[in-house]
Amino acid sequence: MQIADLYIRVSTDEQAEKGYSQRDQLERLEKYCNQNQITIGQVIFEDHSAKNFTRPEWIKYINYIKKEV
């Protein structure tokens, strides 16, 4: 069984308005996982810029992964 954690991020209102909202991303990823028999583990939402990786939820997730390995 495959398990995927979903990381969903939008950095600007413009992206959200063009169909890249967090809700849209989640729906697309859920559909993909369902079609490919992939179980969804965690869903992580972020709304920080892609300029660097100092994103609070990303950092929490990476720390979680490091503890689990």
Short mmCIF file of C-alpha atoms in Angstrom, two decimals:
data_model
loop_
_atom_site.label_atom_id
_atom_site.label_comp_id
_atom_site.label_asym_id
_atom_site.label_seq_id
_atom_site.Cartn_x
_atom_site.Cartn_y
_atom_site.Cartn_z
CA MET A 1 0.00 0.00 0.00
CA GLN A 2 1.31 3.43 -0.91
CA ILE A 3 0.79 6.35 1.44
CA ALA A 4 1.30 9.98 0.46
CA ASP A 5 1.45 13.11 2.53
CA LEU A 6 0.09 16.10 0.65
CA TYR A 7 1.83 19.48 0.82
CA ILE A 8 -0.42 22.24 -0.46
CA ARG A 9 0.87 25.77 -0.89
CA VAL A 10 -0.26 29.02 -2.45
CA SER A 11 1.93 32.08 -2.11
CA THR A 12 -0.23 34.79 -3.67
CA ASP A 13 -3.87 35.75 -4.00
CA GLU A 14 -3.35 35.84 -7.77
CA GLN A 15 -2.42 32.16 -7.81
CA ALA A 16 -5.53 31.35 -5.81
CA GLU A 17 -7.69 33.33 -8.24
CA LYS A 18 -6.23 31.50 -11.26
CA GLY A 19 -7.33 28.09 -10.05
CA TYR A 20 -4.39 27.18 -7.88
CA SER A 21 -6.17 27.69 -4.58
CA GLN A 22 -5.46 25.32 -1.74
CA ARG A 23 -8.93 23.83 -2.17
CA ASP A 24 -8.31 23.22 -5.90
CA GLN A 25 -4.94 21.63 -5.21
CA LEU A 26 -6.41 19.39 -2.52
CA GLU A 27 -9.23 18.23 -4.80
CA ARG A 28 -6.80 17.41 -7.62
CA LEU A 29 -4.45 15.53 -5.31
CA GLU A 30 -7.28 13.59 -3.67
CA LYS A 31 -8.60 12.61 -7.10
CA TYR A 32 -5.14 11.43 -8.19
CA CYS A 33 -4.64 9.43 -5.00
CA ASN A 34 -8.07 7.82 -5.29
CA GLN A 35 -7.49 6.88 -8.95
CA ASN A 36 -4.13 5.34 -8.10
CA GLN A 37 -5.06 3.57 -4.86
CA ILE A 38 -2.81 5.83 -2.78
CA THR A 39 -3.78 6.39 0.84
CA ILE A 40 -3.53 9.97 2.03
CA GLY A 41 -1.61 10.43 5.26
CA GLN A 42 -1.14 14.00 6.40
CA VAL A 43 -2.36 17.08 4.56
CA ILE A 44 -0.15 20.10 5.13
CA PHE A 45 -1.35 23.57 4.15
CA GLU A 46 1.04 26.49 3.66
CA ASP A 47 0.65 30.03 2.39
CA HIS A 48 4.22 31.32 2.34
CA SER A 49 6.44 32.37 -0.55
CA ALA A 50 8.59 29.97 -2.56
CA LYS A 51 11.58 32.31 -2.32
CA ASN A 52 13.05 30.20 0.45
CA PHE A 53 12.21 27.26 2.66
CA THR A 54 11.58 29.20 5.85
CA ARG A 55 7.97 28.15 5.82
CA PRO A 56 6.53 27.20 9.23
CA GLU A 57 4.47 24.18 8.14
CA TRP A 58 7.25 22.88 5.87
CA ILE A 59 9.76 23.08 8.73
CA LYS A 60 7.35 21.25 11.07
CA TYR A 61 6.83 18.55 8.45
CA ILE A 62 10.56 18.06 7.80
CA ASN A 63 11.20 17.77 11.54
CA TYR A 64 8.38 15.20 11.78
CA ILE A 65 9.88 13.16 8.93
CA LYS A 66 13.33 13.24 10.53
CA LYS A 67 11.88 11.85 13.77
CA GLU A 68 10.01 9.07 11.95
CA VAL A 69 13.00 7.80 9.96
#
